[in-house]
Structures are given as C-alpha cells and as structure tokens.
Amino acid sequence: MSEPTFTKRVFSGIQPSGGLTLGNYLGAVKRFVEMQAEDYETIYCMVDLHAITVPQEPKKLAHNTRELCAFFIASGIDPEKSILFNQSQVPEHTQLGWIFNCVARMGWMNRMTQFKDKAGKNRENASVGLFSYPALMAADILLYHATHVPVGDDQKQHLELTRDVAAKFNHDFGVEFFPITEPVIQGPATRVMSFRDGSKKMSKSDPSDMSRINMTDDADMIAQKIRKARTDPDALPSEQKGLEGRAEAANLVNIYAALSDQSVDQVLSDVGGKQFSEFKPMLADLAVEKLAPIADEMSRLMQDTHEIDAILARGAERARGVAAPILKRTYEIVGMVGA
Ligand code: ATP
Ligand code: MG
C-alpha cells in the first residue's frame, strides 16, 4: 500500500478560560495569522470543552468564547480564509475524543506535566477531564487530519502524545489513516515569561496582574507593566550569548524581537549596550503600537455579538464538512455498525 498524502492543513486552538495574554498572541495567534497567509488550509478553534476541565462560570465562559473569537479576528484571522469556530458546536470532537481515550495509555497521561501543574497538590479533587484532556486535544487535531500545529512551547508534550495516539491507532488497526502531525514551535517568543518571575510562563491564571500583559490592557497599563517588569542591573549585551542566565532580560528582548518581526541578534545589534531604563520605553512604545489596534478592534467587534455568533455557526458548519467523513471512516475502521 502506498503512503497516503495529506493536504497541508493547520489546526490549533485556544481555551476561552479567561483574559488573553501577550503569551497567547506571540506564542500562538501571531503564528496562526502568518500560516493563514501561507500555503496551508487553516482551522482555528475556541476550545470551550477544554476550558471546563477546571470550573467556569457559564455566563463568563460564553463571554470569553466570544471575546476569543474577537481576538482572533482583530489579530488578522479572516473567517473566510480560515475556518473559525468553537469546539462544542462540532460534536465530532468529543466522539473522536472517546475513541482516543481508548487508544491513549494511562502511563502516557501520567507523564503529562500540565496535569501535575494544574491539578496542584490536591490531585484527588481534579476533574477526570483535566487528566484525559490530551486525548481530546489529539482528537481536535486528528479529526481534521491536520499536518501542522502551531503552538507555544508549553504544548510540546501534548503534541508528542498526539503523534503517539496517531501512530498507535494506525498500528493497532493496520492502517495509515491518521497523519503524524508536525508541531510548529517557532519564532523568538515561543515561551513568554512572567514579568514578575522569569522562571514562570506568562499566564492568564497568575494571581498578579502585573505579571502579564492582557490583550485588553490600554496604553498606560502596558507601559506601566513594562516599566515595572523585573530585570537585572546590567546593560543589554550585543549578542544572544550575553543573555544566558538572564531570564528576565532575555524575555523582554524576545518580546521585542517577536513584536518587531526581527531575530534576537538583529535586536541586540541595535540595542546592545543600552540600560533597561532606555530599552523599556522603546519596548513599551512598540508594544502599544502593535497591541492597541488589536484591543480597539476587539472592543468594536464585541459590540455586536450576533455577528460573532453567526461567524462561529458558519465556521462550525464548514468544520463539520471536513470532520464528519473522517469520523465516519474512523468508526468503520474500529468496527462500529452503522457508521
Ligand atoms: P490556561 O492557563 O487556561 O491553560 P493559556 O494561556 O495557557 O491558558 P491555552 O489555551 O492553554 O492558554 O493556550 C493557547 C495557546 O497559547 C497555546 O498554543 C499555548 O502554547 C500558547 N501560550 C500560552 N501561554 C503562552 C506563553 N506564556 N508563551 C507562549 N505561548 C503561550
Ligand atoms: Mg494552557
């Protein structure tokens, strides 16, 4: 049997689990927009079913899902070019998710560091969904036979599990049905760090609002957070090597590079030798220039949620057009009567 060829197709998702951060923008959505302009079919999803693996207030969840849709569009995702939808409107995700719960092994799930981080000390009280989440994530991706998945660095382990699920399914059933997906973890800001602690990822769930830039922060707030970001007393180096062991300094330079579409070395060749007192205002100006238009467009879009809901419904319909035949074929392979 010849190897099947898969269409170059991108899938990625973001949870509507609360405010959106600069980490979500630089690690994920900015890359989504770039890939939309390249030679891929692109499918982007608000993964609301993942968000409920931890408690969510229903009205807030609905608001966050619509706001996330506004964020995608304001950042440059075109709902005509890309398929844009929320996960729960396409029931095939959970259907394939169940099959993959039966493919993935307990041992694989036990190794997932995100579960350990999110469950914290009280593991007995974590939801079963939080534990089995990576099986649903594998389904999100493989339901579309996606070949490429752009994500931040923190999702690497889950993507490896997705590859393991595809390989085990193909092997167990003697087929070449699911592609072995390529993670796309690229650019200078695949892991944006907290402004308070350079060893922790910038996160919407950090109790300190000063630790992150929210996509809805105004210009003054952005400037204030950058001014107060933790750094060290040394000047900036003129080469990347000089950032070793300086996590906070490296983080600000990485953010500058990503926002200005330059490499870290290009940035350092310009700003090497400067003190943070000089570099921080440069970074604040750049961040405001790039982020303020996104925040403005998000708030404009949120004034008419009917339009957002219509975009999501249409996106879900298009997504089902791709997903339904792949799920049907999966059921046939597994031996489900009437598939
Ligand atoms: P949660 O805390 O609820 O998990 P999150 O901010 O991690 O929220 P996700 O929906 O889990 O959001 O992730 C969405 C995308 O954003 C993923 O591709 C993830 O890798 C990326 N991402 C999240 N935080 C960062 C960060 N600090 N730096 C770079 N990428 C990030
Ligand atoms: Mg996350």
XYZ file of C-alpha atoms and ligand atoms in Angstrom:
371
model
C 0.000 0.000 0.000
C 1.391 3.422 -0.881
C 1.694 6.052 1.844
C -1.289 8.371 1.783
C -0.580 12.016 1.105
C -2.239 14.509 3.383
C -3.281 18.028 2.440
C -1.121 20.662 4.205
C -3.557 21.584 6.919
C -3.146 23.556 10.123
C -5.256 23.113 13.246
C -4.783 24.954 16.521
C -6.962 26.005 19.419
C -7.073 28.335 22.398
C -9.139 27.904 25.546
C -11.668 30.580 26.434
C -10.511 30.198 30.024
C -10.151 33.879 30.900
C -8.308 37.004 29.819
C -5.942 36.661 26.879
C -2.263 37.473 27.284
C 0.687 38.574 25.207
C 1.834 34.935 25.503
C -1.253 33.751 23.628
C -0.627 36.382 20.964
C 3.102 35.856 20.370
C 3.179 32.104 21.069
C 0.044 31.280 19.107
C -2.212 33.730 17.262
C 0.511 35.756 15.546
C 1.791 32.487 14.058
C -1.765 31.477 13.126
C -2.073 34.640 11.054
C 1.277 34.006 9.355
C 0.295 30.441 8.469
C -3.056 31.637 7.120
C -1.081 33.666 4.567
C 0.995 30.619 3.572
C 0.203 27.544 1.601
C -1.998 25.771 4.222
C -5.649 25.219 4.876
C -6.105 26.744 8.319
C -8.579 25.754 11.016
C -8.681 27.661 14.319
C -10.818 26.797 17.281
C -12.028 28.176 20.595
C -11.721 25.016 22.665
C -14.549 25.589 25.127
C -14.758 21.900 26.057
C -11.171 22.076 27.271
C -11.904 25.182 29.333
C -14.429 23.301 31.502
C -11.767 20.868 32.735
C -11.488 23.469 35.506
C -14.580 25.248 36.892
C -16.006 28.023 34.683
C -18.881 30.354 35.390
C -21.333 29.731 32.473
C -22.039 33.373 31.536
C -18.352 34.197 31.714
C -17.446 31.190 29.589
C -19.827 32.344 26.854
C -18.400 35.878 27.077
C -14.824 34.590 26.956
C -15.581 32.424 23.920
C -16.949 35.419 22.001
C -14.071 37.627 23.165
C -11.593 35.000 21.994
C -13.305 34.978 18.596
C -12.961 38.782 18.517
C -9.269 38.403 19.411
C -8.680 36.002 16.506
C -10.367 38.337 14.034
C -8.776 41.522 15.442
C -5.347 39.869 15.162
C -5.870 39.127 11.473
C -7.653 35.786 11.185
C -10.054 36.081 8.259
C -13.122 33.861 8.794
C -13.437 33.473 5.031
C -9.872 32.220 4.584
C -9.676 30.183 7.796
C -12.309 28.001 9.403
C -13.047 29.667 12.749
C -15.407 28.029 15.256
C -15.952 26.906 18.822
C -15.312 23.266 19.619
C -18.649 22.418 21.261
C -20.545 23.198 18.028
C -18.791 20.278 16.326
C -19.770 17.138 18.262
C -17.306 15.007 16.278
C -14.542 16.321 18.586
C -15.943 14.517 21.616
C -16.833 11.450 19.569
C -13.272 11.011 18.344
C -12.059 12.065 21.797
C -13.739 8.974 23.262
C -12.068 6.677 20.744
C -8.723 8.229 21.676
C -9.425 7.797 25.387
C -9.393 4.115 24.499
C -6.160 4.405 22.483
C -4.075 6.511 24.885
C -2.483 4.668 27.814
C -2.653 5.594 31.499
C 1.141 5.648 31.566
C 1.232 8.320 28.843
C -1.243 10.545 30.672
C 0.587 10.090 33.965
C 3.632 11.746 32.422
C 1.855 14.962 31.397
C 3.393 17.857 33.296
C 0.474 20.209 32.601
C -1.864 17.955 34.601
C 0.560 17.990 37.509
C 0.870 21.795 37.335
C -2.842 22.461 37.002
C -4.043 19.840 39.499
C -1.534 21.102 42.047
C -1.380 19.431 45.438
C -4.976 18.282 45.501
C -4.903 15.771 42.663
C -7.728 13.663 44.068
C -10.035 16.616 43.571
C -9.046 17.392 39.943
C -11.637 16.551 37.268
C -11.230 13.381 35.209
C -11.435 15.699 32.187
C -8.316 17.577 33.272
C -6.466 14.263 33.319
C -7.736 12.940 29.978
C -7.611 16.363 28.247
C -4.685 15.393 25.940
C -6.839 12.668 24.322
C -9.439 15.288 23.381
C -6.655 17.550 22.135
C -5.372 14.717 19.927
C -8.928 14.356 18.589
C -9.167 18.109 17.865
C -6.112 17.859 15.641
C -6.549 14.443 14.046
C -10.259 14.952 13.308
C -9.071 17.250 10.513
C -6.038 15.153 9.529
C -4.056 18.278 10.421
C -0.422 18.019 9.380
C 0.901 21.081 11.249
C 0.033 22.538 14.656
C 1.392 25.957 15.663
C 1.573 26.285 19.459
C 3.672 27.733 22.262
C 6.445 25.693 23.811
C 4.256 24.573 26.754
C 2.159 22.411 24.407
C 5.072 20.340 23.096
C 4.371 17.364 25.326
C 0.704 17.223 24.333
C 1.679 17.247 20.663
C 4.040 14.355 21.217
C 1.130 12.487 22.752
C -0.988 13.334 19.688
C 1.673 11.751 17.494
C 1.726 8.686 19.762
C -2.059 8.363 19.537
C -1.979 8.565 15.726
C 0.842 6.026 15.490
C -0.792 3.579 17.904
C -4.169 3.812 16.177
C -2.577 3.248 12.764
C -0.544 0.345 14.107
C -3.349 -1.342 16.079
C -5.749 -1.271 13.151
C -3.156 -1.832 10.426
C -3.953 1.405 8.593
C -2.169 4.605 7.552
C -5.184 6.689 8.391
C -4.028 9.437 10.746
C -1.070 11.694 9.862
C 1.844 12.094 12.259
C 1.437 15.783 12.971
C 4.341 18.259 12.983
C 4.460 20.745 15.859
C 5.315 24.263 14.700
C 7.030 25.917 17.665
C 8.935 28.778 16.081
C 9.985 32.368 16.492
C 11.690 34.292 19.278
C 8.718 34.146 21.696
C 7.543 30.542 21.932
C 7.612 30.888 25.715
C 6.768 34.350 27.000
C 7.663 34.555 30.678
C 6.045 36.309 33.637
C 7.141 39.924 34.270
C 7.410 39.105 37.978
C 9.316 35.828 37.750
C 11.412 34.929 34.712
C 11.188 31.206 35.505
C 7.381 31.043 35.137
C 5.376 31.268 31.916
C 3.187 34.338 31.466
C -0.271 33.064 32.281
C -3.836 34.295 32.499
C -4.224 32.430 35.778
C -1.313 34.141 37.612
C -2.791 35.992 40.630
C -0.630 39.058 39.879
C -1.982 41.175 37.021
C 1.431 42.890 36.846
C 2.952 39.566 35.748
C 1.340 39.757 32.310
C 0.117 41.988 29.513
C -3.553 41.338 28.805
C -4.757 41.828 25.265
C -7.356 44.269 26.634
C -4.849 46.458 28.565
C -4.758 50.119 27.489
C -1.605 52.016 26.509
C -0.920 53.374 30.023
C -1.304 49.974 31.596
C 1.014 48.330 29.047
C 3.676 50.998 29.621
C 3.369 50.731 33.400
C 3.697 46.936 33.389
C 6.790 47.045 31.187
C 8.354 49.784 33.320
C 7.832 47.683 36.449
C 8.880 44.357 34.868
C 11.676 42.665 36.804
C 15.129 42.942 35.209
C 18.749 42.872 36.325
C 21.079 45.855 36.757
C 23.345 45.072 33.772
C 23.222 46.706 30.346
C 21.923 44.739 27.366
C 24.507 42.557 25.594
C 25.139 42.892 21.857
C 24.846 39.142 21.211
C 22.384 36.442 22.257
C 25.076 34.608 24.246
C 25.129 37.503 26.696
C 21.525 36.742 27.695
C 22.401 33.322 29.130
C 21.350 33.049 32.750
C 19.411 36.341 32.470
C 15.863 35.034 32.070
C 14.080 38.354 32.665
C 16.340 40.291 30.297
C 16.025 37.576 27.647
C 12.245 37.637 27.964
C 11.987 41.372 27.214
C 14.361 41.089 24.269
C 12.437 38.086 22.892
C 9.195 40.031 23.139
C 10.775 42.992 21.342
C 12.071 40.709 18.591
C 8.716 38.986 18.118
C 6.722 42.226 18.059
C 9.097 43.837 15.571
C 9.489 40.705 13.385
C 13.238 40.607 13.885
C 15.631 37.991 15.202
C 17.078 38.381 18.693
C 20.507 39.035 17.183
C 19.135 41.800 14.972
C 17.551 43.464 18.017
C 20.699 43.134 20.101
C 22.876 44.605 17.378
C 20.745 47.770 17.721
C 20.181 47.928 21.459
C 23.326 46.228 22.828
C 24.948 48.431 25.480
C 21.712 50.213 26.438
C 20.405 50.207 30.003
C 16.915 48.934 30.756
C 15.892 52.493 31.631
C 16.343 53.257 27.939
C 15.197 49.924 26.466
C 11.944 49.600 28.428
C 10.335 52.760 26.972
C 11.305 51.524 23.481
C 9.612 48.219 24.206
C 6.561 49.954 25.676
C 6.152 52.131 22.567
C 6.463 49.128 20.287
C 4.012 47.058 22.352
C 1.436 49.864 22.367
C 1.852 50.393 18.627
C 1.237 46.702 17.903
C -1.314 45.811 20.580
C -3.545 48.877 20.907
C -5.146 48.418 17.450
C -5.970 44.800 18.357
C -7.600 45.855 21.639
C -9.608 48.580 19.865
C -10.841 46.190 17.200
C -11.744 43.587 19.841
C -13.919 46.036 21.702
C -15.581 47.149 18.459
C -16.353 43.549 17.494
C -17.719 42.784 20.964
C -20.396 45.440 20.474
C -22.238 43.123 18.095
C -22.089 39.576 19.377
C -24.718 38.489 16.808
C -22.097 38.902 14.122
C -19.624 36.834 16.155
C -22.208 34.111 16.757
C -23.007 33.988 13.033
C -19.298 33.641 12.190
C -18.949 30.776 14.675
C -22.046 28.970 13.388
C -20.828 29.232 9.795
C -17.328 28.108 10.836
C -18.763 25.109 12.683
C -20.723 24.091 9.603
C -17.592 24.235 7.456
C -15.586 22.360 10.114
C -18.179 19.569 10.203
C -17.848 19.243 6.445
C -14.215 18.178 6.955
C -14.674 16.331 10.248
C -17.731 14.158 9.622
C -16.244 11.942 6.863
C -13.043 11.441 8.890
C -15.022 10.407 11.983
C -17.210 8.085 9.876
C -14.157 6.365 8.430
C -12.652 6.078 11.945
C -15.819 4.370 13.203
C -15.716 1.957 10.262
C -12.071 1.126 10.955
C -12.873 0.481 14.638
C -15.863 -1.721 13.757
C -18.884 0.369 14.727
C -22.028 -0.946 12.994
C -23.992 1.636 11.014
C -21.135 4.147 10.777
P -4.592 28.202 30.606
O -3.813 28.793 31.739
O -6.077 28.183 30.839
O -4.031 26.883 30.134
P -3.203 29.513 28.413
O -2.931 30.965 28.392
O -2.083 28.556 28.605
O -4.409 29.240 29.420
P -4.110 27.863 26.268
O -5.460 27.888 25.638
O -3.763 26.699 27.134
O -3.950 29.220 27.055
O -3.014 28.010 25.151
C -3.274 28.710 23.932
C -2.007 28.868 23.144
O -1.213 29.905 23.722
C -1.136 27.610 23.117
O -0.590 27.457 21.825
C -0.058 27.911 24.119
O 1.140 27.206 23.837
C 0.107 29.416 23.922
N 0.652 30.067 25.107
C 0.050 30.202 26.309
N 0.841 30.859 27.162
C 1.995 31.154 26.479
C 3.207 31.835 26.813
N 3.407 32.348 28.009
N 4.150 31.956 25.849
C 3.962 31.460 24.599
N 2.850 30.799 24.239
C 1.870 30.645 25.149
Mg -2.504 26.452 28.710
